[in-house]
């Protein structure tokens, strides 16, 4: 019995999709249960390794939160100048997508994937900036906490009593080429918080009374 002839249109569509996928940049997400587990530090270490291998690396946007270890990881990596934007009477720094595209790096670091951009930006969300970078063939390293996944937002809110406003569609996470799980035991994370390795003292005190209660951290890890 003869095999059915393949549909030429379907074959062409599959070839075009494969070609587009081959030209697209690769997305690696450094993923954790909450702030302070070391996602950004791990991302910087991986970027340093890529630069030593001859990859053209650019730090597009990255927040150290005053952490000395994180700042140390930036040494030797080229950092893109932030775009200065006016917002509610203040000058704030935002990721400069056009400047990043103009530099044409092989790999760019774009921290905090769920971040909301200031009003008037080309894209309302940072994950949309990342999608544009990927579509131009640029590899992206980024960081994400579990509570920012859209499908888990309600569950996290019920467990922690805190509603996270910045979320991203699960499809963005699902399309990642690599996910690196960055984790710390809860007691070690709380110790890091107490000695000032996560946030400045006042912010750390507030965090301990909110998101960083031990039961919350255990639930987020699960």
Tab-separated table of N, CA, C and O in Angstrom, residues 81-162:
chain	number	residue	atom	x	y	z
A	81	UNK	N	25.402	51.116	29.243
A	81	UNK	CA	24.919	52.287	29.982
A	81	UNK	C	23.396	52.267	30.021
A	81	UNK	O	22.740	51.960	29.021
A	82	UNK	N	22.840	52.588	31.179
A	82	UNK	CA	21.386	52.609	31.333
A	82	UNK	C	20.803	53.833	30.640
A	82	UNK	O	21.475	54.856	30.473
A	83	UNK	N	19.559	53.696	30.234
A	83	UNK	CA	18.821	54.823	29.658
A	83	UNK	C	18.169	55.592	30.800
A	83	UNK	O	17.461	55.007	31.623
A	84	UNK	N	18.429	56.899	30.875
A	84	UNK	CA	17.865	57.722	31.939
A	84	UNK	C	16.473	58.194	31.523
A	84	UNK	O	16.322	58.862	30.510
A	85	UNK	N	15.477	57.826	32.331
A	85	UNK	CA	14.098	58.158	32.001
A	85	UNK	C	13.451	58.911	33.161
A	85	UNK	O	13.691	58.590	34.328
A	86	UNK	N	12.617	59.896	32.826
A	86	UNK	CA	11.906	60.648	33.856
A	86	UNK	C	10.578	59.963	34.166
A	86	UNK	O	9.827	59.587	33.266
A	87	UNK	N	10.308	59.795	35.475
A	87	UNK	CA	9.073	59.124	35.882
A	87	UNK	C	8.631	59.705	37.213
A	87	UNK	O	9.338	59.611	38.219
A	88	UNK	N	7.442	60.334	37.224
A	88	UNK	CA	6.863	60.924	38.435
A	88	UNK	C	7.851	61.824	39.163
A	88	UNK	O	8.036	61.749	40.378
A	89	UNK	N	8.501	62.667	38.372
A	89	UNK	CA	9.423	63.655	38.935
A	89	UNK	C	10.792	63.115	39.307
A	89	UNK	O	11.639	63.863	39.811
A	90	UNK	N	11.031	61.822	39.051
A	90	UNK	CA	12.337	61.222	39.358
A	90	UNK	C	13.014	60.756	38.079
A	90	UNK	O	12.345	60.434	37.098
A	91	UNK	N	14.343	60.728	38.105
A	91	UNK	CA	15.108	60.172	36.992
A	91	UNK	C	15.444	58.723	37.334
A	91	UNK	O	16.107	58.446	38.342
A	92	UNK	N	14.936	57.797	36.535
A	92	UNK	CA	15.156	56.367	36.771
A	92	UNK	C	15.958	55.751	35.626
A	92	UNK	O	15.897	56.217	34.484
A	93	UNK	N	16.699	54.714	35.947
A	93	UNK	CA	17.508	54.015	34.944
A	93	UNK	C	16.727	52.833	34.390
A	93	UNK	O	16.160	52.054	35.148
A	94	UNK	N	16.682	52.720	33.062
A	94	UNK	CA	16.000	51.603	32.410
A	94	UNK	C	16.927	50.943	31.390
A	94	UNK	O	17.884	51.547	30.917
A	95	UNK	N	16.613	49.720	31.060
A	95	UNK	CA	17.359	48.981	30.044
A	95	UNK	C	17.200	49.662	28.695
A	95	UNK	O	16.096	49.998	28.281
A	96	UNK	N	18.326	49.862	28.001
A	96	UNK	CA	18.319	50.531	26.696
A	96	UNK	C	18.354	49.466	25.593
A	96	UNK	O	19.422	49.032	25.157
A	97	UNK	N	17.171	49.056	25.161
A	97	UNK	CA	17.059	47.961	24.193
A	97	UNK	C	17.741	48.296	22.873
A	97	UNK	O	18.469	47.471	22.311
A	98	UNK	N	17.534	49.502	22.367
A	98	UNK	CA	18.119	49.859	21.073
A	98	UNK	C	19.644	49.888	21.129
A	98	UNK	O	20.319	49.464	20.182
A	99	UNK	N	20.206	50.399	22.234
A	99	UNK	CA	21.663	50.416	22.391
A	99	UNK	C	22.210	48.995	22.462
A	99	UNK	O	23.283	48.698	21.921
A	100	UNK	N	21.463	48.108	23.109
A	100	UNK	CA	21.878	46.704	23.200
A	100	UNK	C	21.892	46.050	21.818
A	100	UNK	O	22.846	45.359	21.449
A	101	UNK	N	20.835	46.291	21.034
A	101	UNK	CA	20.769	45.730	19.679
A	101	UNK	C	21.884	46.286	18.803
A	101	UNK	O	22.467	45.561	17.978
A	102	UNK	N	22.206	47.561	18.983
A	102	UNK	CA	23.249	48.197	18.175
A	102	UNK	C	24.616	47.578	18.441
A	102	UNK	O	25.456	47.509	17.538
A	103	UNK	N	24.849	47.119	19.656
A	103	UNK	CA	26.157	46.540	19.993
A	103	UNK	C	26.323	45.115	19.470
A	103	UNK	O	27.427	44.596	19.409
A	104	UNK	N	25.221	44.471	19.129
A	104	UNK	CA	25.231	43.118	18.545
A	104	UNK	C	26.110	42.132	19.326
A	104	UNK	O	27.020	41.514	18.759
A	105	UNK	N	25.848	41.954	20.612
A	105	UNK	CA	26.619	40.948	21.358
A	105	UNK	C	26.207	39.537	20.964
A	105	UNK	O	25.135	39.333	20.388
A	106	UNK	N	27.065	38.571	21.277
A	106	UNK	CA	26.668	37.171	21.117
A	106	UNK	C	25.721	36.764	22.249
A	106	UNK	O	24.808	35.964	22.053
A	107	UNK	N	25.997	37.330	23.435
A	107	UNK	CA	25.262	36.967	24.647
A	107	UNK	C	25.024	38.222	25.475
A	107	UNK	O	25.950	39.010	25.702
A	108	UNK	N	23.804	38.417	25.928
A	108	UNK	CA	23.483	39.564	26.771
A	108	UNK	C	22.822	39.095	28.062
A	108	UNK	O	22.028	38.149	28.057
A	109	UNK	N	23.158	39.762	29.164
A	109	UNK	CA	22.548	39.475	30.462
A	109	UNK	C	21.435	40.495	30.717
A	109	UNK	O	21.679	41.705	30.666
A	110	UNK	N	20.229	39.991	30.944
A	110	UNK	CA	19.067	40.848	31.214
A	110	UNK	C	18.415	40.323	32.493
A	110	UNK	O	17.665	39.356	32.469
A	111	UNK	N	18.756	40.945	33.603
A	111	UNK	CA	18.315	40.484	34.921
A	111	UNK	C	16.811	40.724	35.115
A	111	UNK	O	16.224	41.572	34.463
A	112	UNK	N	16.210	39.984	36.030
A	112	UNK	CA	14.826	40.204	36.476
A	112	UNK	C	13.822	40.217	35.309
A	112	UNK	O	13.271	41.237	34.941
A	113	UNK	N	13.582	39.040	34.780
A	113	UNK	CA	12.777	38.857	33.575
A	113	UNK	C	11.348	39.385	33.705
A	113	UNK	O	10.749	39.804	32.715
A	114	UNK	N	10.781	39.373	34.913
A	114	UNK	CA	9.369	39.772	35.094
A	114	UNK	C	9.198	41.280	35.285
A	114	UNK	O	8.069	41.749	35.467
A	115	UNK	N	10.283	42.039	35.222
A	115	UNK	CA	10.239	43.486	35.455
A	115	UNK	C	9.269	44.193	34.497
A	115	UNK	O	9.168	43.854	33.319
A	116	UNK	N	8.531	45.182	35.018
A	116	UNK	CA	7.667	46.031	34.189
A	116	UNK	C	8.431	47.281	33.777
A	116	UNK	O	8.982	47.984	34.630
A	117	UNK	N	8.464	47.569	32.487
A	117	UNK	CA	9.163	48.750	31.986
A	117	UNK	C	8.352	50.017	32.274
A	117	UNK	O	7.132	49.968	32.438
A	118	UNK	N	9.050	51.139	32.278
A	118	UNK	CA	8.381	52.422	32.485
A	118	UNK	C	7.439	52.717	31.326
A	118	UNK	O	7.674	52.292	30.189
A	119	UNK	N	6.380	53.464	31.618
A	119	UNK	CA	5.422	53.866	30.589
A	119	UNK	C	6.152	54.614	29.470
A	119	UNK	O	6.992	55.474	29.724
A	120	UNK	N	5.836	54.258	28.234
A	120	UNK	CA	6.479	54.897	27.084
A	120	UNK	C	7.612	54.072	26.498
A	120	UNK	O	8.151	54.421	25.434
A	121	UNK	N	7.979	52.977	27.162
A	121	UNK	CA	8.990	52.077	26.599
A	121	UNK	C	8.397	51.342	25.391
A	121	UNK	O	7.184	51.249	25.238
A	122	UNK	N	9.261	50.818	24.539
A	122	UNK	CA	8.764	50.107	23.348
A	122	UNK	C	7.899	48.912	23.745
A	122	UNK	O	6.887	48.636	23.103
A	123	UNK	N	8.309	48.207	24.779
A	123	UNK	CA	7.531	47.068	25.275
A	123	UNK	C	7.164	47.326	26.740
A	123	UNK	O	7.982	47.836	27.500
A	124	UNK	N	5.954	46.949	27.150
A	124	UNK	CA	5.578	47.158	28.557
A	124	UNK	C	6.335	46.255	29.533
A	124	UNK	O	6.501	46.604	30.692
A	125	UNK	N	6.811	45.091	29.060
A	125	UNK	CA	7.457	44.136	29.965
A	125	UNK	C	8.857	43.782	29.472
A	125	UNK	O	9.111	43.729	28.268
A	126	UNK	N	9.743	43.478	30.425
A	126	UNK	CA	11.121	43.141	30.064
A	126	UNK	C	11.204	41.835	29.287
A	126	UNK	O	12.069	41.685	28.418
A	127	UNK	N	10.313	40.876	29.581
A	127	UNK	CA	10.372	39.623	28.830
A	127	UNK	C	10.116	39.858	27.344
A	127	UNK	O	10.583	39.088	26.485
A	128	UNK	N	9.393	40.933	27.012
A	128	UNK	CA	9.176	41.271	25.603
A	128	UNK	C	10.452	41.855	24.979
A	128	UNK	O	10.735	41.605	23.801
A	129	UNK	N	11.222	42.611	25.767
A	129	UNK	CA	12.539	43.057	25.306
A	129	UNK	C	13.405	41.839	24.982
A	129	UNK	O	14.095	41.795	23.960
A	130	UNK	N	13.350	40.857	25.880
A	130	UNK	CA	14.148	39.638	25.704
A	130	UNK	C	13.722	38.892	24.441
A	130	UNK	O	14.568	38.400	23.673
A	131	UNK	N	12.416	38.834	24.173
A	131	UNK	CA	11.958	38.152	22.960
A	131	UNK	C	12.489	38.839	21.704
A	131	UNK	O	12.832	38.171	20.724
A	132	UNK	N	12.570	40.187	21.739
A	132	UNK	CA	13.116	40.898	20.579
A	132	UNK	C	14.598	40.589	20.405
A	132	UNK	O	15.082	40.391	19.282
A	133	UNK	N	15.340	40.537	21.510
A	133	UNK	CA	16.765	40.190	21.446
A	133	UNK	C	16.950	38.786	20.867
A	133	UNK	O	17.807	38.564	20.002
A	134	UNK	N	16.148	37.836	21.339
A	134	UNK	CA	16.243	36.459	20.844
A	134	UNK	C	15.925	36.387	19.352
A	134	UNK	O	16.582	35.649	18.598
A	135	UNK	N	14.926	37.163	18.916
A	135	UNK	CA	14.528	37.139	17.499
A	135	UNK	C	15.634	37.679	16.598
A	135	UNK	O	15.670	37.384	15.400
A	136	UNK	N	16.550	38.474	17.178
A	136	UNK	CA	17.696	39.004	16.417
A	136	UNK	C	18.916	38.082	16.485
A	136	UNK	O	20.004	38.462	16.066
A	137	UNK	N	18.734	36.907	17.064
A	137	UNK	CA	19.824	35.933	17.104
A	137	UNK	C	20.772	36.103	18.265
A	137	UNK	O	21.860	35.501	18.277
A	138	UNK	N	20.400	36.902	19.266
A	138	UNK	CA	21.259	37.149	20.434
A	138	UNK	C	20.860	36.192	21.561
A	138	UNK	O	19.686	36.091	21.906
A	139	UNK	N	21.839	35.499	22.136
A	139	UNK	CA	21.569	34.634	23.282
A	139	UNK	C	21.342	35.511	24.519
A	139	UNK	O	21.966	36.569	24.670
A	140	UNK	N	20.458	35.055	25.406
A	140	UNK	CA	20.104	35.832	26.607
A	140	UNK	C	20.221	34.960	27.849
A	140	UNK	O	19.724	33.833	27.873
A	141	UNK	N	20.895	35.504	28.875
A	141	UNK	CA	20.847	34.944	30.217
A	141	UNK	C	19.947	35.862	31.036
A	141	UNK	O	20.076	37.088	30.978
A	142	UNK	N	19.049	35.285	31.828
A	142	UNK	CA	18.154	36.102	32.652
A	142	UNK	C	17.851	35.378	33.960
A	142	UNK	O	18.206	34.204	34.134
A	143	UNK	N	17.201	36.079	34.888
A	143	UNK	CA	16.872	35.499	36.194
A	143	UNK	C	15.369	35.617	36.455
A	143	UNK	O	14.716	36.534	35.967
A	144	UNK	N	14.860	34.685	37.255
A	144	UNK	CA	13.421	34.660	37.539
A	144	UNK	C	13.161	33.931	38.845
A	144	UNK	O	13.792	32.905	39.127
A	145	UNK	N	12.216	34.459	39.630
A	145	UNK	CA	11.738	33.772	40.832
A	145	UNK	C	10.412	33.085	40.535
A	145	UNK	O	9.618	33.564	39.733
A	146	UNK	N	10.160	31.985	41.236
A	146	UNK	CA	8.992	31.156	40.967
A	146	UNK	C	7.677	31.928	41.116
A	146	UNK	O	6.718	31.687	40.374
A	147	UNK	N	7.631	32.879	42.049
A	147	UNK	CA	6.360	33.585	42.285
A	147	UNK	C	5.941	34.482	41.131
A	147	UNK	O	4.810	34.965	41.102
A	148	UNK	N	6.833	34.698	40.169
A	148	UNK	CA	6.499	35.567	39.036
A	148	UNK	C	5.849	34.809	37.870
A	148	UNK	O	5.446	35.431	36.886
A	149	UNK	N	5.748	33.492	37.984
A	149	UNK	CA	5.067	32.728	36.940
A	149	UNK	C	3.560	32.928	37.066
A	149	UNK	O	2.990	32.749	38.141
A	150	UNK	N	2.939	33.281	35.955
A	150	UNK	CA	1.518	33.638	35.956
A	150	UNK	C	0.640	32.543	36.563
A	150	UNK	O	-0.245	32.811	37.374
A	151	UNK	N	0.897	31.297	36.197
A	151	UNK	CA	0.030	30.199	36.627
A	151	UNK	C	0.138	29.925	38.126
A	151	UNK	O	-0.749	29.296	38.709
A	152	UNK	N	1.231	30.372	38.759
A	152	UNK	CA	1.435	30.122	40.180
A	152	UNK	C	1.090	31.329	41.042
A	152	UNK	O	1.187	31.268	42.274
A	153	UNK	N	0.690	32.427	40.410
A	153	UNK	CA	0.461	33.671	41.134
A	153	UNK	C	-0.583	33.524	42.234
A	153	UNK	O	-0.388	33.973	43.369
A	154	UNK	N	-1.705	32.867	41.914
A	154	UNK	CA	-2.775	32.678	42.909
A	154	UNK	C	-2.307	31.792	44.067
A	154	UNK	O	-2.576	32.086	45.230
A	155	UNK	N	-1.604	30.718	43.728
A	155	UNK	CA	-1.121	29.781	44.755
A	155	UNK	C	-0.147	30.484	45.690
A	155	UNK	O	-0.246	30.369	46.921
A	156	UNK	N	0.788	31.236	45.125
A	156	UNK	CA	1.768	31.969	45.934
A	156	UNK	C	1.057	32.979	46.833
A	156	UNK	O	1.391	33.129	48.012
A	157	UNK	N	0.059	33.652	46.278
A	157	UNK	CA	-0.707	34.623	47.061
A	157	UNK	C	-1.418	33.978	48.241
A	157	UNK	O	-1.434	34.517	49.350
A	158	UNK	N	-1.989	32.790	48.010
A	158	UNK	CA	-2.701	32.078	49.081
A	158	UNK	C	-1.739	31.599	50.165
A	158	UNK	O	-2.029	31.673	51.360
A	159	UNK	N	-0.586	31.111	49.747
A	159	UNK	CA	0.380	30.536	50.694
A	159	UNK	C	1.078	31.616	51.512
A	159	UNK	O	1.229	31.492	52.728
A	160	UNK	N	1.506	32.677	50.846
A	160	UNK	CA	2.325	33.697	51.512
A	160	UNK	C	1.516	34.878	52.034
A	160	UNK	O	1.994	35.630	52.873
A	161	UNK	N	0.290	35.051	51.515
A	161	UNK	CA	-0.499	36.227	51.880
A	161	UNK	C	-0.033	37.484	51.175
A	161	UNK	O	-0.475	38.589	51.490
A	162	UNK	N	0.876	37.327	50.216
A	162	UNK	CA	1.433	38.472	49.486
A	162	UNK	C	1.159	38.279	47.999
A	162	UNK	O	1.506	37.236	47.432
